[in-house]
Structures are given as C-alpha cells and as structure tokens.
DNA sequence: CTGGATCCTCGTAGATACTG
DNA sequence: CAGTATCTACGAGGATCCAG
C-alpha cells in the first residue's frame, strides 16, 4: 500500500487509527467547498456542465471545472464529451462515486439529526 | 429550522438535497485539518492536552487549542479543569461526539476500502 | 456551451515567544 | 502544564477575460 502510516501508535484497532493519511485524503476530497454539492446533484442522474452550474449556485465556472476534474481524477465521476454543436459534456457518478454518495448521505443524516443541538451549543458557548 | 435552504429545487428527496448548508456545516466541522484526528484519539478515553498534542503530531499548540475549543463549542467534547499543581485539563467526547465518531469511522472505512483504487485512478489520470 | 488562463484577495495555519 | 499573542506565508477560492 502506498500509504505509509506515520509514527502514531498503531496498536489501537478500528478504521480511525489505521491511518490518518487515509482519512485526511477522503476529507480533502469531499471536504472542499463544492465536491459534496456536485456529488449530491449527480446522485440521481447524469447532468451537463451548465446544468450543474445552475444547480450549484453560486459556484463559479472555475470552481465547478476544477471540482469536476478532481472528481474525475479520483474515478468518482465520468466525463463524456458529445461532439455536437453546440458542444455538450455529460457528467455522471461512477460506481465508486455512488458508494461515496452513500457515505455522504449518512454524513448528511448525522448533520440533520444534530444541527439544531449544535446550534444551541454554540449560542450557549458564545454567551460567555 | 434555522437553516434556510437556498433556491435550489427542493423537489428531490434524501438527506443530500435537504440542505446544503447542513452538510457544509458538518464538513467544515470535521473537514479541517485536525478535528477528525482529535476526535479519533478521544475515541477510547479521556485525554490531557499535551497527551493529545503528542498523539496528534505534528499539530501545533495553537491549532490543538483552537480545534478543541471548536469541538467544545459544538458540544462534541467536554473540557474539565482540575485545579491542581501542575494544572491539568482533561478532554473527552460527549455522547454527541461519540455519535460523530461513528460517522467518521464509516468515512474512514470507505477511505480504506477505496484508497488503493483512487490512487490508481489518479496515476492513470495524470498519465496524460 | 464548455471550459482554460490570469490576477487578486482573504482566511487559516505555522512559527515563535510569552504568561498563569 | 496549559495555554495566549503576534506576525507572516501560503493557497483556496472569486472575478474576469479569452478560446475552442
């Protein structure tokens, strides 16, 4: 494996302790500002560039382009160019991307379950 | 709820489409460089500041301090000050933090399952 | 329509030094 | 031991213009 775990004690078990580098990698993939948004919008069906752009407002062209390229690079989305006029490019999730979508949905579920309480905690904490 | 979903079409269902703001909030919480690391190290037991510092190397004092404060603010960890000499502060996960730990472990699981393939995809993609 | 290229700004993390 | 204060550097992301 190409992931050298650093020098933390690896005696512990569980996926958390197996390698921080792994987790960081995933988080850097989906932790940026737009990847999750795009993945979600690609969840149901294949979509075109400007379609994603409208759905993901206020994303900029630049960032959508960069986000899609990153996702494609990691094998999470496919990019299909139809050589028509006007040009048309379709994006869709790969099986790997769909599996990530599941994880993201769990994450979103946790967020939904705890959002209100977290907001309460924040106001309570800030009231000092 | 305090989360006004923007103007994307909300006809779709599923936790993904329910509110981008929610997901972004969680991702900003755990998506930073150190929160997940700290949460994982707090998974088993309560730990002290410098203990976390050593386990989370190469984190800086400043970032550990800021990370813990953020987690405390969101009600994910507790901070207990023992008024002894030398001073001693213990950190531990709250129930909410533990529930997040579960999600994080799932995420880590996905990362472990797909890390190798993702790396392959990247090299393949970059070979152009 | 689908992007690439460029410039610029603003936040965030790191280094370092100091305090209760 | 457990932090805070300040200063700086770096990089993600936004705005804009240009091209196939």
Short mmCIF file of C-alpha atoms (C1' of nucleotides) in Angstrom, two decimals:
data_model
loop_
_atom_site.label_atom_id
_atom_site.label_comp_id
_atom_site.label_asym_id
_atom_site.label_seq_id
_atom_site.Cartn_x
_atom_site.Cartn_y
_atom_site.Cartn_z
CA UNK A 1 0.00 0.00 0.00
CA UNK A 2 1.15 3.43 -0.86
CA UNK A 3 0.02 4.91 2.42
CA UNK A 4 2.79 4.94 4.99
CA UNK A 5 1.14 5.46 8.33
CA UNK A 6 3.15 7.97 10.24
CA UNK A 7 4.63 7.32 13.63
CA UNK A 8 1.48 7.24 15.71
CA UNK A 9 0.99 4.14 17.76
CA UNK A 10 -0.78 1.63 15.58
CA UNK A 11 -1.58 -0.76 18.37
CA UNK A 12 -5.13 0.51 18.54
CA UNK A 13 -7.74 -1.01 16.28
CA UNK A 14 -10.62 0.41 14.29
CA UNK A 15 -10.63 2.24 11.00
CA UNK A 16 -9.86 5.52 12.72
CA UNK A 17 -6.45 4.55 13.93
CA UNK A 18 -5.47 2.62 10.86
CA UNK A 19 -4.13 5.65 9.09
CA UNK A 20 -4.72 9.32 9.45
CA UNK A 21 -3.44 9.86 5.95
CA UNK A 22 -6.32 7.86 4.53
CA UNK A 23 -8.97 9.80 6.36
CA UNK A 24 -7.32 13.08 5.51
CA UNK A 25 -7.29 12.09 1.90
CA UNK A 26 -11.01 11.44 1.84
CA UNK A 27 -11.74 14.56 3.78
CA UNK A 28 -9.68 16.63 1.42
CA UNK A 29 -11.61 15.08 -1.43
CA UNK A 30 -15.08 15.76 -0.07
CA UNK A 31 -14.17 18.47 2.41
CA UNK A 32 -13.66 21.19 -0.11
CA UNK A 33 -16.35 23.67 -0.77
CA UNK A 34 -18.10 22.07 -3.71
CA UNK A 35 -17.38 18.37 -4.18
CA UNK A 36 -20.20 17.20 -1.95
CA UNK A 37 -22.64 19.54 -3.61
CA UNK A 38 -21.74 18.23 -7.03
CA UNK A 39 -21.79 14.61 -5.91
CA UNK A 40 -25.25 15.08 -4.48
CA UNK A 41 -26.56 16.73 -7.61
CA UNK A 42 -25.13 13.89 -9.64
CA UNK A 43 -26.80 11.41 -7.33
CA UNK A 44 -29.90 10.77 -9.37
CA UNK A 45 -28.86 11.27 -12.91
CA UNK A 46 -26.24 12.45 -15.36
CA UNK A 47 -26.02 16.17 -15.82
CA UNK A 48 -24.40 18.73 -18.06
CA UNK A 49 -21.94 21.42 -17.12
CA UNK A 50 -24.18 24.45 -17.05
CA UNK A 51 -26.93 22.40 -15.53
CA UNK A 52 -24.65 21.65 -12.60
CA UNK A 53 -23.59 25.24 -12.58
CA UNK A 54 -27.14 26.48 -12.12
CA UNK A 55 -27.98 23.84 -9.53
CA UNK A 56 -24.85 24.57 -7.54
CA UNK A 57 -25.12 28.31 -7.43
CA UNK A 58 -23.25 30.36 -6.50
CA UNK A 59 -20.38 28.21 -7.72
CA UNK A 60 -18.09 29.83 -10.25
CA UNK A 61 -17.22 28.29 -13.57
CA UNK A 62 -13.68 27.94 -12.47
CA UNK A 63 -14.51 26.06 -9.31
CA UNK A 64 -17.04 23.76 -10.96
CA UNK A 65 -14.50 22.95 -13.60
CA UNK A 66 -11.82 22.27 -11.03
CA UNK A 67 -14.15 20.25 -8.81
CA UNK A 68 -15.30 18.05 -11.66
CA UNK A 69 -11.76 17.47 -12.81
CA UNK A 70 -10.75 16.44 -9.30
CA UNK A 71 -13.65 14.05 -9.01
CA UNK A 72 -12.90 12.61 -12.40
CA UNK A 73 -9.27 12.18 -11.47
CA UNK A 74 -10.26 10.11 -8.47
CA UNK A 75 -12.59 7.98 -10.54
CA UNK A 76 -15.71 9.30 -8.86
CA UNK A 77 -17.36 10.82 -11.92
CA UNK A 78 -17.18 10.16 -15.63
CA UNK A 79 -16.92 12.88 -18.23
CA UNK A 80 -18.50 12.17 -21.59
CA UNK A 81 -17.99 14.57 -24.48
CA UNK A 82 -20.66 14.55 -27.18
CA UNK A 83 -19.20 16.01 -30.32
CA UNK A 84 -22.22 18.02 -31.36
CA UNK A 85 -22.87 21.66 -31.99
CA UNK A 86 -23.19 23.20 -29.58
CA UNK A 87 -20.74 21.04 -27.65
CA UNK A 88 -22.19 19.01 -24.83
CA UNK A 89 -20.47 17.31 -21.91
CA UNK A 90 -22.23 14.94 -19.56
CA UNK A 91 -21.09 14.12 -16.07
CA UNK A 92 -22.22 11.13 -14.05
CA UNK A 93 -21.22 9.24 -10.94
CA UNK A 94 -19.18 6.08 -11.26
CA UNK A 95 -19.99 3.12 -9.03
CA UNK A 96 -17.26 4.36 -6.72
CA UNK A 97 -18.86 7.76 -6.69
CA UNK A 98 -22.20 6.22 -5.83
CA UNK A 99 -20.68 4.38 -2.90
CA UNK A 100 -19.25 7.67 -1.70
CA UNK A 101 -22.66 9.21 -2.11
CA UNK A 102 -23.94 6.72 0.43
CA UNK A 103 -21.34 7.78 2.96
CA UNK A 104 -22.09 11.40 2.26
CA UNK A 105 -25.77 10.77 2.83
CA UNK A 106 -25.03 9.23 6.20
CA UNK A 107 -22.99 12.28 7.00
CA UNK A 108 -25.86 14.47 5.94
CA UNK A 109 -28.15 12.41 8.10
CA UNK A 110 -25.99 12.99 11.14
CA UNK A 111 -25.88 16.65 10.28
CA UNK A 112 -29.63 16.85 10.10
CA UNK A 113 -30.07 14.99 13.36
CA UNK A 114 -27.66 17.19 15.27
CA UNK A 115 -27.78 20.55 13.59
CA UNK A 116 -30.26 22.11 15.98
CA UNK A 117 -28.45 20.88 19.09
CA UNK A 118 -25.14 22.04 17.73
CA UNK A 119 -26.52 25.49 17.10
CA UNK A 120 -27.83 25.57 20.65
CA UNK A 121 -24.45 24.53 22.00
CA UNK A 122 -22.79 27.27 20.02
CA UNK A 123 -25.03 30.03 21.28
CA UNK A 124 -24.66 28.71 24.82
CA UNK A 125 -20.88 28.60 24.44
CA UNK A 126 -20.70 32.05 22.91
CA UNK A 127 -22.80 33.53 25.70
CA UNK A 128 -19.69 33.92 27.84
CA UNK B 1 -35.28 25.10 11.44
CA UNK B 2 -32.64 27.73 11.30
CA UNK B 3 -31.26 26.52 8.01
CA UNK B 4 -32.82 28.31 5.08
CA UNK B 5 -32.21 26.16 2.07
CA UNK B 6 -31.25 28.36 -0.80
CA UNK B 7 -33.09 28.45 -4.05
CA UNK B 8 -32.17 25.07 -5.45
CA UNK B 9 -35.07 22.89 -6.42
CA UNK B 10 -36.17 21.08 -3.30
CA UNK B 11 -38.40 18.65 -5.05
CA UNK B 12 -35.83 15.90 -4.70
CA UNK B 13 -35.74 13.84 -1.53
CA UNK B 14 -32.98 12.35 0.55
CA UNK B 15 -30.71 13.89 3.16
CA UNK B 16 -28.41 15.22 0.49
CA UNK B 17 -30.88 17.59 -1.01
CA UNK B 18 -32.44 18.61 2.26
CA UNK B 19 -29.97 21.38 2.80
CA UNK B 20 -26.51 22.04 1.54
CA UNK B 21 -25.90 24.34 4.46
CA UNK B 22 -26.25 21.48 6.90
CA UNK B 23 -23.77 19.29 5.12
CA UNK B 24 -21.37 22.12 4.69
CA UNK B 25 -21.59 22.83 8.39
CA UNK B 26 -20.63 19.31 9.31
CA UNK B 27 -17.91 19.21 6.72
CA UNK B 28 -16.48 22.44 7.98
CA UNK B 29 -16.53 20.98 11.45
CA UNK B 30 -14.74 17.74 10.63
CA UNK B 31 -13.15 18.82 7.38
CA UNK B 32 -10.44 20.92 8.89
CA UNK B 33 -7.01 19.53 9.32
CA UNK B 34 -7.20 18.31 12.90
CA UNK B 35 -10.73 17.79 14.20
CA UNK B 36 -11.02 14.23 13.00
CA UNK B 37 -7.63 13.34 14.36
CA UNK B 38 -8.54 14.66 17.78
CA UNK B 39 -11.96 13.02 17.75
CA UNK B 40 -10.40 9.69 16.94
CA UNK B 41 -7.81 9.98 19.66
CA UNK B 42 -10.55 10.84 22.09
CA UNK B 43 -12.50 7.83 20.92
CA UNK B 44 -11.43 5.40 23.60
CA UNK B 45 -10.77 7.51 26.61
CA UNK B 46 -10.34 10.96 28.09
CA UNK B 47 -7.01 12.60 27.42
CA UNK B 48 -4.98 15.57 28.52
CA UNK B 49 -3.77 18.46 26.43
CA UNK B 50 -0.16 17.51 25.94
CA UNK B 51 -1.14 13.90 25.60
CA UNK B 52 -3.30 14.84 22.60
CA UNK B 53 -0.51 17.06 21.40
CA UNK B 54 1.95 14.19 21.29
CA UNK B 55 -0.54 11.78 19.75
CA UNK B 56 -1.53 14.27 17.09
CA UNK B 57 1.91 15.31 15.99
CA UNK B 58 2.82 17.44 14.19
CA UNK B 59 -0.05 19.58 15.40
CA UNK B 60 0.92 22.90 16.93
CA UNK B 61 -0.23 24.06 20.34
CA UNK B 62 -2.18 26.81 18.72
CA UNK B 63 -4.10 24.54 16.39
CA UNK B 64 -4.80 21.93 19.05
CA UNK B 65 -6.11 24.65 21.29
CA UNK B 66 -8.28 26.09 18.56
CA UNK B 67 -9.51 22.67 17.45
CA UNK B 68 -10.50 21.66 20.96
CA UNK B 69 -12.26 24.95 21.52
CA UNK B 70 -14.23 24.49 18.34
CA UNK B 71 -15.24 20.98 19.27
CA UNK B 72 -16.19 22.11 22.75
CA UNK B 73 -18.23 24.92 21.28
CA UNK B 74 -20.25 22.47 19.25
CA UNK B 75 -20.82 20.22 22.24
CA UNK B 76 -18.66 17.43 20.87
CA UNK B 77 -16.06 17.36 23.62
CA UNK B 78 -16.01 18.33 27.26
CA UNK B 79 -13.21 20.27 28.90
CA UNK B 80 -12.59 19.56 32.57
CA UNK B 81 -10.12 21.67 34.52
CA UNK B 82 -8.56 20.06 37.59
CA UNK B 83 -7.27 22.77 39.86
CA UNK B 84 -4.06 21.06 40.87
CA UNK B 85 -0.41 21.88 40.56
CA UNK B 86 0.65 21.42 37.91
CA UNK B 87 -2.61 22.33 36.21
CA UNK B 88 -4.40 19.56 34.43
CA UNK B 89 -7.16 19.69 31.83
CA UNK B 90 -8.98 16.64 30.60
CA UNK B 91 -10.82 16.35 27.31
CA UNK B 92 -13.40 13.72 26.46
CA UNK B 93 -16.06 13.08 23.88
CA UNK B 94 -19.65 13.89 24.69
CA UNK B 95 -22.39 11.49 23.56
CA UNK B 96 -22.83 13.71 20.54
CA UNK B 97 -19.12 13.47 19.86
CA UNK B 98 -19.29 9.70 20.10
CA UNK B 99 -22.10 9.59 17.57
CA UNK B 100 -19.97 11.67 15.25
CA UNK B 101 -17.11 9.27 15.85
CA UNK B 102 -19.27 6.54 14.39
CA UNK B 103 -19.85 8.53 11.23
CA UNK B 104 -16.18 9.33 11.00
CA UNK B 105 -15.33 5.66 11.33
CA UNK B 106 -17.65 4.85 8.46
CA UNK B 107 -15.92 7.50 6.45
CA UNK B 108 -12.58 6.02 7.36
CA UNK B 109 -13.88 2.64 6.34
CA UNK B 110 -14.82 3.93 2.93
CA UNK B 111 -11.43 5.56 2.67
CA UNK B 112 -9.67 2.32 3.47
CA UNK B 113 -11.77 0.36 1.01
CA UNK B 114 -11.16 2.75 -1.85
CA UNK B 115 -7.79 4.30 -1.21
CA UNK B 116 -5.84 1.96 -3.44
CA UNK B 117 -8.26 2.27 -6.33
CA UNK B 118 -8.33 6.02 -6.01
CA UNK B 119 -4.58 6.17 -6.16
CA UNK B 120 -4.65 4.03 -9.27
CA UNK B 121 -7.21 6.31 -10.86
CA UNK B 122 -5.07 9.30 -10.10
CA UNK B 123 -1.95 7.91 -11.64
CA UNK B 124 -3.93 6.80 -14.66
CA UNK B 125 -5.50 10.22 -14.98
CA UNK B 126 -2.20 12.03 -14.55
CA UNK B 127 -0.58 9.89 -17.22
CA UNK B 128 -1.92 12.17 -19.92
"C1'" DC C 1 -21.79 25.75 -24.43
"C1'" DT C 2 -17.70 24.30 -22.05
"C1'" DG C 3 -14.19 25.42 -20.27
"C1'" DG C 4 -8.82 27.47 -19.74
"C1'" DA C 5 -5.70 31.40 -18.06
"C1'" DT C 6 -4.76 35.20 -15.12
"C1'" DC C 7 -4.90 38.18 -11.30
"C1'" DC C 8 -6.12 39.20 -6.72
"C1'" DT C 9 -7.96 38.81 -2.04
"C1'" DC C 10 -8.78 36.91 2.20
"C1'" DG C 11 -8.73 33.38 5.63
"C1'" DT C 12 -6.14 29.98 8.01
"C1'" DA C 13 -2.29 27.52 9.57
"C1'" DG C 14 2.61 27.69 11.04
"C1'" DA C 15 6.47 29.70 13.85
"C1'" DT C 16 7.84 31.87 17.73
"C1'" DA C 17 7.69 33.94 22.08
"C1'" DC C 18 5.44 34.80 26.27
"C1'" DT C 19 2.05 34.01 30.59
"C1'" DG C 20 -0.70 31.92 34.66
"C1'" DC D 1 1.40 22.00 32.25
"C1'" DA D 2 -1.81 24.52 29.50
"C1'" DG D 3 -2.47 27.70 27.03
"C1'" DT D 4 -2.43 33.05 24.56
"C1'" DA D 5 -0.42 36.79 21.35
"C1'" DT D 6 1.54 38.34 17.24
"C1'" DC D 7 3.41 38.11 12.87
"C1'" DT D 8 3.92 36.04 8.49
"C1'" DA D 9 3.28 32.90 4.47
"C1'" DC D 10 0.68 30.19 1.65
"C1'" DG D 11 -3.12 28.59 -1.00
"C1'" DA D 12 -8.04 28.05 -1.90
"C1'" DG D 13 -11.38 30.40 -3.97
"C1'" DG D 14 -13.69 34.56 -6.50
"C1'" DA D 15 -13.78 37.76 -10.64
"C1'" DT D 16 -12.85 38.41 -15.13
"C1'" DC D 17 -11.42 37.78 -19.78
"C1'" DC D 18 -10.46 34.71 -23.54
"C1'" DA D 19 -10.81 30.37 -26.63
"C1'" DG D 20 -12.38 26.05 -28.98
#
